[in-house]
PDB file of C-alpha atoms in Angstrom:
ATOM      1  CA  UNK A 206      -0.234   0.307  -0.004  1.00  0.00           C
ATOM      2  CA  UNK A 207       1.237   3.786  -0.948  1.00  0.00           C
ATOM      3  CA  UNK A 208       1.005   6.553   1.619  1.00  0.00           C
ATOM      4  CA  UNK A 209       1.773   9.620   1.364  1.00  0.00           C
ATOM      5  CA  UNK A 210       3.398  10.674   5.023  1.00  0.00           C
ATOM      6  CA  UNK A 211       2.001  12.097   7.727  1.00  0.00           C
ATOM      7  CA  UNK A 212      -1.213  13.595   5.937  1.00  0.00           C
ATOM      8  CA  UNK A 213      -4.028  14.741   8.271  1.00  0.00           C
ATOM      9  CA  UNK A 214      -7.472  14.839   7.885  1.00  0.00           C
ATOM     10  CA  UNK A 215      -9.341  17.779   9.121  1.00  0.00           C
ATOM     11  CA  UNK A 216     -12.684  15.474   9.272  1.00  0.00           C
ATOM     12  CA  UNK A 217     -15.523  15.237   6.888  1.00  0.00           C
ATOM     13  CA  UNK A 218     -17.514  18.279   8.622  1.00  0.00           C
ATOM     14  CA  UNK A 219     -14.391  20.607   8.047  1.00  0.00           C
ATOM     15  CA  UNK A 220     -14.312  19.284   4.435  1.00  0.00           C
ATOM     16  CA  UNK A 221     -17.933  20.545   3.916  1.00  0.00           C
ATOM     17  CA  UNK A 222     -18.426  23.246   6.408  1.00  0.00           C
ATOM     18  CA  UNK A 223     -21.558  24.657   5.778  1.00  0.00           C
ATOM     19  CA  UNK A 224     -23.267  21.660   4.078  1.00  0.00           C
ATOM     20  CA  UNK A 225     -25.791  19.896   5.118  1.00  0.00           C
ATOM     21  CA  UNK A 226     -23.763  17.098   6.926  1.00  0.00           C
ATOM     22  CA  UNK A 227     -23.978  15.720  10.432  1.00  0.00           C
ATOM     23  CA  UNK A 228     -21.440  17.653  12.401  1.00  0.00           C
ATOM     24  CA  UNK A 229     -17.997  15.483  13.960  1.00  0.00           C
ATOM     25  CA  UNK A 230     -15.635  17.220  15.893  1.00  0.00           C
ATOM     26  CA  UNK A 231     -12.749  17.498  14.318  1.00  0.00           C
ATOM     27  CA  UNK A 232     -10.125  17.244  16.806  1.00  0.00           C
ATOM     28  CA  UNK A 233     -11.197  13.728  16.935  1.00  0.00           C
ATOM     29  CA  UNK A 234     -10.997  12.814  13.399  1.00  0.00           C
ATOM     30  CA  UNK A 235      -7.744  14.547  13.122  1.00  0.00           C
ATOM     31  CA  UNK A 236      -5.077  11.634  12.657  1.00  0.00           C
ATOM     32  CA  UNK A 237      -1.557  11.150  10.537  1.00  0.00           C
ATOM     33  CA  UNK A 238      -2.053   8.640   8.069  1.00  0.00           C
ATOM     34  CA  UNK A 239       1.724   6.383   8.549  1.00  0.00           C
ATOM     35  CA  UNK A 240       2.162   2.637   7.442  1.00  0.00           C
ATOM     36  CA  UNK A 241       2.171   0.559  10.689  1.00  0.00           C
ATOM     37  CA  UNK A 242       1.189  -2.401  10.564  1.00  0.00           C
ATOM     38  CA  UNK A 243      -2.455  -1.810  11.538  1.00  0.00           C
ATOM     39  CA  UNK A 244      -3.346   0.734   8.937  1.00  0.00           C
ATOM     40  CA  UNK A 245      -1.930  -2.055   6.628  1.00  0.00           C
ATOM     41  CA  UNK A 246      -4.561  -4.381   7.733  1.00  0.00           C
ATOM     42  CA  UNK A 247      -7.199  -2.132   7.638  1.00  0.00           C
ATOM     43  CA  UNK A 248      -6.465  -1.760   3.885  1.00  0.00           C
ATOM     44  CA  UNK A 249      -6.434  -5.311   3.342  1.00  0.00           C
ATOM     45  CA  UNK A 250      -9.745  -5.833   4.516  1.00  0.00           C
ATOM     46  CA  UNK A 251     -11.113  -2.982   2.819  1.00  0.00           C
ATOM     47  CA  UNK A 252      -9.607  -4.467  -0.454  1.00  0.00           C
ATOM     48  CA  UNK A 253     -10.809  -8.044   0.149  1.00  0.00           C
ATOM     49  CA  UNK A 254     -14.428  -6.415   1.018  1.00  0.00           C
ATOM     50  CA  UNK A 255     -14.065  -4.718  -2.198  1.00  0.00           C
ATOM     51  CA  UNK A 256     -13.323  -7.682  -4.062  1.00  0.00           C
ATOM     52  CA  UNK A 257     -16.580  -9.632  -2.531  1.00  0.00           C
ATOM     53  CA  UNK A 258     -18.545  -7.099  -3.786  1.00  0.00           C
ATOM     54  CA  UNK A 259     -19.409  -7.633  -7.700  1.00  0.00           C
ATOM     55  CA  UNK A 260     -22.839  -6.356  -7.867  1.00  0.00           C
ATOM     56  CA  UNK A 261     -24.742  -3.779  -5.786  1.00  0.00           C
ATOM     57  CA  UNK A 262     -28.010  -2.561  -5.651  1.00  0.00           C
ATOM     58  CA  UNK A 263     -28.939   0.487  -3.513  1.00  0.00           C
ATOM     59  CA  UNK A 264     -30.919   3.768  -2.763  1.00  0.00           C
ATOM     60  CA  UNK A 265     -29.125   6.658  -2.322  1.00  0.00           C
ATOM     61  CA  UNK A 266     -28.869   9.943  -1.036  1.00  0.00           C
ATOM     62  CA  UNK A 267     -26.781  12.428  -2.691  1.00  0.00           C
ATOM     63  CA  UNK A 268     -25.493  16.077  -0.664  1.00  0.00           C
ATOM     64  CA  UNK A 269     -24.347  18.124  -3.329  1.00  0.00           C
ATOM     65  CA  UNK A 270     -21.751  20.932  -2.536  1.00  0.00           C
ATOM     66  CA  UNK A 271     -24.284  23.740  -1.704  1.00  0.00           C
ATOM     67  CA  UNK A 272     -26.066  21.002   0.486  1.00  0.00           C
ATOM     68  CA  UNK A 273     -28.924  20.566  -1.710  1.00  0.00           C
ATOM     69  CA  UNK A 274     -30.254  16.357  -1.020  1.00  0.00           C
ATOM     70  CA  UNK A 275     -31.341  14.447  -4.067  1.00  0.00           C
ATOM     71  CA  UNK A 276     -32.247  10.588  -3.383  1.00  0.00           C
ATOM     72  CA  UNK A 277     -32.592   8.071  -5.723  1.00  0.00           C
ATOM     73  CA  UNK A 278     -31.549   3.949  -7.018  1.00  0.00           C
ATOM     74  CA  UNK A 279     -27.996   3.081  -7.699  1.00  0.00           C
ATOM     75  CA  UNK A 280     -26.790   0.036 -10.051  1.00  0.00           C
ATOM     76  CA  UNK A 281     -22.861  -0.803  -9.940  1.00  0.00           C
ATOM     77  CA  UNK A 282     -21.779  -3.615 -11.814  1.00  0.00           C
ATOM     78  CA  UNK A 283     -17.770  -3.650 -10.651  1.00  0.00           C
ATOM     79  CA  UNK A 284     -17.184  -6.751 -13.168  1.00  0.00           C
ATOM     80  CA  UNK A 285     -18.213  -4.799 -15.920  1.00  0.00           C
ATOM     81  CA  UNK A 286     -16.950  -1.592 -14.583  1.00  0.00           C
ATOM     82  CA  UNK A 287     -20.357  -0.212 -14.977  1.00  0.00           C
ATOM     83  CA  UNK A 288     -23.215   2.325 -13.002  1.00  0.00           C
ATOM     84  CA  UNK A 289     -26.219   3.677 -13.313  1.00  0.00           C
ATOM     85  CA  UNK A 290     -27.259   6.391 -10.895  1.00  0.00           C
ATOM     86  CA  UNK A 291     -31.259   6.857 -11.402  1.00  0.00           C
ATOM     87  CA  UNK A 292     -32.697  10.409  -9.570  1.00  0.00           C
ATOM     88  CA  UNK A 293     -35.878  10.291  -8.484  1.00  0.00           C
ATOM     89  CA  UNK A 294     -38.490  12.392  -9.567  1.00  0.00           C
ATOM     90  CA  UNK A 295     -38.753  15.712  -9.840  1.00  0.00           C
ATOM     91  CA  UNK A 296     -34.664  15.693 -10.332  1.00  0.00           C
ATOM     92  CA  UNK A 297     -33.963  16.014 -13.963  1.00  0.00           C
ATOM     93  CA  UNK A 298     -30.426  13.882 -13.699  1.00  0.00           C
ATOM     94  CA  UNK A 299     -29.285  10.723 -14.955  1.00  0.00           C
ATOM     95  CA  UNK A 300     -25.642   9.326 -14.319  1.00  0.00           C
ATOM     96  CA  UNK A 301     -24.367   6.369 -16.596  1.00  0.00           C
ATOM     97  CA  UNK A 302     -21.396   4.987 -16.220  1.00  0.00           C
ATOM     98  CA  UNK A 303     -20.041   2.399 -19.190  1.00  0.00           C
ATOM     99  CA  UNK A 304     -17.552   1.546 -22.095  1.00  0.00           C
ATOM    100  CA  UNK A 305     -14.807   3.488 -20.067  1.00  0.00           C
ATOM    101  CA  UNK A 306     -16.997   6.507 -20.154  1.00  0.00           C
ATOM    102  CA  UNK A 307     -19.243   9.196 -17.254  1.00  0.00           C
ATOM    103  CA  UNK A 308     -22.113   9.942 -19.178  1.00  0.00           C
ATOM    104  CA  UNK A 309     -23.986  12.373 -17.443  1.00  0.00           C
ATOM    105  CA  UNK A 310     -27.395  13.862 -18.691  1.00  0.00           C
ATOM    106  CA  UNK A 311     -29.591  16.722 -16.967  1.00  0.00           C
ATOM    107  CA  UNK A 312     -33.243  16.477 -19.466  1.00  0.00           C
ATOM    108  CA  UNK A 313     -33.946  20.009 -18.031  1.00  0.00           C
ATOM    109  CA  UNK A 314     -31.567  21.898 -19.377  1.00  0.00           C
ATOM    110  CA  UNK A 315     -31.177  19.426 -22.318  1.00  0.00           C
ATOM    111  CA  UNK A 316     -27.527  18.954 -21.889  1.00  0.00           C
ATOM    112  CA  UNK A 317     -25.100  15.489 -21.537  1.00  0.00           C
ATOM    113  CA  UNK A 318     -21.727  15.397 -20.674  1.00  0.00           C
ATOM    114  CA  UNK A 319     -19.435  12.839 -21.070  1.00  0.00           C
ATOM    115  CA  UNK A 320     -15.837  12.709 -19.309  1.00  0.00           C
ATOM    116  CA  UNK A 321     -13.464   9.465 -19.574  1.00  0.00           C
ATOM    117  CA  UNK A 322     -13.749   7.298 -16.479  1.00  0.00           C
ATOM    118  CA  UNK A 323     -10.626   6.899 -16.147  1.00  0.00           C
ATOM    119  CA  UNK A 324     -10.245  11.204 -15.649  1.00  0.00           C
ATOM    120  CA  UNK A 325     -13.060  10.624 -12.310  1.00  0.00           C
ATOM    121  CA  UNK A 326     -12.840   8.773  -9.146  1.00  0.00           C
ATOM    122  CA  UNK A 327     -15.862   7.259  -9.919  1.00  0.00           C
ATOM    123  CA  UNK A 328     -13.292   5.112 -12.106  1.00  0.00           C
ATOM    124  CA  UNK A 329     -11.700   3.713  -8.916  1.00  0.00           C
ATOM    125  CA  UNK A 330     -15.019   2.334  -7.238  1.00  0.00           C
ATOM    126  CA  UNK A 331     -15.399   0.646 -10.731  1.00  0.00           C
ATOM    127  CA  UNK A 332     -12.883  -1.521 -10.800  1.00  0.00           C
ATOM    128  CA  UNK A 333     -13.304  -4.982 -10.346  1.00  0.00           C
ATOM    129  CA  UNK A 334     -10.173  -5.343  -8.263  1.00  0.00           C
ATOM    130  CA  UNK A 335      -9.068  -2.135  -6.484  1.00  0.00           C
ATOM    131  CA  UNK A 336      -5.507  -2.351  -5.197  1.00  0.00           C
ATOM    132  CA  UNK A 337      -4.903   0.335  -2.784  1.00  0.00           C
ATOM    133  CA  UNK A 338      -1.154   0.679  -4.021  1.00  0.00           C
ATOM    134  CA  UNK A 339       0.777   1.598  -7.458  1.00  0.00           C
ATOM    135  CA  UNK A 340      -0.973   3.687  -9.296  1.00  0.00           C
ATOM    136  CA  UNK A 341      -3.603   4.233  -6.060  1.00  0.00           C
ATOM    137  CA  UNK A 342      -2.257   6.429  -3.620  1.00  0.00           C
ATOM    138  CA  UNK A 343      -4.133   6.039  -0.135  1.00  0.00           C
ATOM    139  CA  UNK A 344      -4.065   9.548   1.662  1.00  0.00           C
ATOM    140  CA  UNK A 345      -6.192   9.240   4.273  1.00  0.00           C
ATOM    141  CA  UNK A 346      -7.132   6.847   6.905  1.00  0.00           C
ATOM    142  CA  UNK A 347      -9.554   7.132   9.700  1.00  0.00           C
ATOM    143  CA  UNK A 348     -10.661   4.676  12.020  1.00  0.00           C
ATOM    144  CA  UNK A 349     -12.682   6.074  15.228  1.00  0.00           C
ATOM    145  CA  UNK A 350     -13.803   1.842  15.707  1.00  0.00           C
ATOM    146  CA  UNK A 351     -17.338   2.514  14.031  1.00  0.00           C
ATOM    147  CA  UNK A 352     -16.168   3.671  10.992  1.00  0.00           C
ATOM    148  CA  UNK A 353     -13.419   3.696   8.824  1.00  0.00           C
ATOM    149  CA  UNK A 354     -13.184   5.873   5.920  1.00  0.00           C
ATOM    150  CA  UNK A 355     -10.595   5.929   3.395  1.00  0.00           C
ATOM    151  CA  UNK A 356      -9.234   8.519   0.649  1.00  0.00           C
ATOM    152  CA  UNK A 357      -7.773   7.924  -2.456  1.00  0.00           C
ATOM    153  CA  UNK A 358      -6.187   9.746  -5.559  1.00  0.00           C
ATOM    154  CA  UNK A 359      -4.586   8.322  -8.580  1.00  0.00           C
ATOM    155  CA  UNK A 360      -0.892   8.545  -7.995  1.00  0.00           C
ATOM    156  CA  UNK A 361      -0.203  10.040 -11.577  1.00  0.00           C
ATOM    157  CA  UNK A 362      -2.970  12.692 -11.659  1.00  0.00           C
ATOM    158  CA  UNK A 363      -3.849  13.472  -7.462  1.00  0.00           C
ATOM    159  CA  UNK A 364      -5.705  16.625  -9.261  1.00  0.00           C
ATOM    160  CA  UNK A 365      -7.786  15.250 -10.622  1.00  0.00           C
ATOM    161  CA  UNK A 366     -10.076  14.714  -7.511  1.00  0.00           C
ATOM    162  CA  UNK A 367     -10.225  12.438  -4.618  1.00  0.00           C
ATOM    163  CA  UNK A 368     -12.709   9.898  -3.633  1.00  0.00           C
ATOM    164  CA  UNK A 369     -13.280   8.875  -0.040  1.00  0.00           C
ATOM    165  CA  UNK A 370     -14.953   5.663   0.668  1.00  0.00           C
ATOM    166  CA  UNK A 371     -17.013   5.373   3.843  1.00  0.00           C
ATOM    167  CA  UNK A 372     -17.593   2.010   5.336  1.00  0.00           C
ATOM    168  CA  UNK A 373     -19.149   0.704   8.824  1.00  0.00           C
ATOM    169  CA  UNK A 374     -17.096  -0.895  10.936  1.00  0.00           C
ATOM    170  CA  UNK A 375     -17.740  -4.765  12.725  1.00  0.00           C
ATOM    171  CA  UNK A 376     -18.432  -6.118  10.280  1.00  0.00           C
ATOM    172  CA  UNK A 377     -17.110  -4.030   7.483  1.00  0.00           C
ATOM    173  CA  UNK A 378     -19.322  -2.784   5.207  1.00  0.00           C
ATOM    174  CA  UNK A 379     -19.365   0.126   2.266  1.00  0.00           C
ATOM    175  CA  UNK A 380     -21.728   2.867   3.250  1.00  0.00           C
ATOM    176  CA  UNK A 381     -21.421   5.331   0.630  1.00  0.00           C
ATOM    177  CA  UNK A 382     -18.486   7.786  -0.723  1.00  0.00           C
ATOM    178  CA  UNK A 383     -17.442  11.356  -1.045  1.00  0.00           C
ATOM    179  CA  UNK A 384     -15.930  12.789  -3.871  1.00  0.00           C
ATOM    180  CA  UNK A 385     -14.039  16.021  -4.265  1.00  0.00           C
ATOM    181  CA  UNK A 386     -13.237  17.257  -7.836  1.00  0.00           C
ATOM    182  CA  UNK A 387     -10.650  18.961  -9.270  1.00  0.00           C
ATOM    183  CA  UNK A 388     -12.110  22.021  -8.329  1.00  0.00           C
ATOM    184  CA  UNK A 389     -12.058  21.273  -4.696  1.00  0.00           C
ATOM    185  CA  UNK A 390     -16.222  20.898  -4.578  1.00  0.00           C
ATOM    186  CA  UNK A 391     -17.364  17.901  -2.250  1.00  0.00           C
ATOM    187  CA  UNK A 392     -20.088  15.782  -2.462  1.00  0.00           C
ATOM    188  CA  UNK A 393     -21.737  12.926  -0.895  1.00  0.00           C
ATOM    189  CA  UNK A 394     -23.270   9.597  -1.408  1.00  0.00           C
ATOM    190  CA  UNK A 395     -25.212   8.003   1.354  1.00  0.00           C
ATOM    191  CA  UNK A 396     -26.107   4.246   0.447  1.00  0.00           C
ATOM    192  CA  UNK A 397     -29.205   2.730   1.775  1.00  0.00           C
ATOM    193  CA  UNK A 398     -30.660  -0.331   1.377  1.00  0.00           C
ATOM    194  CA  UNK A 399     -28.191  -1.929  -0.048  1.00  0.00           C
ATOM    195  CA  UNK A 400     -28.420  -5.563  -1.356  1.00  0.00           C
ATOM    196  CA  UNK A 401     -25.463  -7.453  -3.070  1.00  0.00           C
ATOM    197  CA  UNK A 402     -27.180 -10.688  -4.619  1.00  0.00           C
ATOM    198  CA  UNK A 403     -29.836 -10.873  -7.876  1.00  0.00           C
ATOM    199  CA  UNK A 404     -27.742 -11.582 -11.019  1.00  0.00           C
ATOM    200  CA  UNK A 405     -26.398  -9.933 -13.243  1.00  0.00           C
ATOM    201  CA  UNK A 406     -28.279  -6.248 -14.419  1.00  0.00           C
ATOM    202  CA  UNK A 407     -29.739  -6.129 -18.024  1.00  0.00           C
ATOM    203  CA  UNK A 408     -27.255  -4.283 -20.336  1.00  0.00           C
ATOM    204  CA  UNK A 409     -30.130  -2.019 -21.311  1.00  0.00           C
ATOM    205  CA  UNK A 410     -29.235  -0.151 -17.715  1.00  0.00           C
ATOM    206  CA  UNK A 411     -26.259   0.768 -18.586  1.00  0.00           C
ATOM    207  CA  UNK A 412     -26.890   2.139 -22.100  1.00  0.00           C
ATOM    208  CA  UNK A 413     -25.244   5.266 -22.633  1.00  0.00           C
ATOM    209  CA  UNK A 414     -26.963   5.808 -25.769  1.00  0.00           C
ATOM    210  CA  UNK A 415     -27.874   9.522 -24.694  1.00  0.00           C
ATOM    211  CA  UNK A 416     -28.828  12.463 -26.729  1.00  0.00           C
ATOM    212  CA  UNK A 417     -25.747  14.729 -27.219  1.00  0.00           C
ATOM    213  CA  UNK A 418     -26.212  18.678 -26.882  1.00  0.00           C
TER     214      UNK A 418
END
């Protein structure tokens, strides 16, 4: 595992000051990341847990950088590197990741945006096997006995943004993530009612054939 030495997390509430997230004491969250045996053991648990997730369906609650919340249903197919975020009405938004692209559609604005999957932190989550080493650098680690948060960047392009994976502990299970983009704006996604069985979703669910404008 690769670490950025002595990186301190100021805490999620500090990162999203003014947003609609539960307050957390920054002093409690501050911790330095080092290459201790305990750190390595925690990250190995994370790798094993993510490796065991091939298909996932969940309800989600998304908190935007301005604090506004939206909900919807998420499908994640890590085996085939694809994802669909279908937002509940009246939201006009739809996000589909497939074919090494992330496609974001806003039907109200009649606008579709496409970007390479490997240029977004979401591409890390969709890897069939996410190894927390090599071309991925762990820049933050927080473990308080009840939750575990791991912040990742692409080693060669940290300016593209970061992803903080959020886990419940004992037993370990994914509960969401934070995405900080290249403009330092942060979006939080909380996963609810998660199921990891039920077979492979139909290909049509992940169609990126959306209108370009």
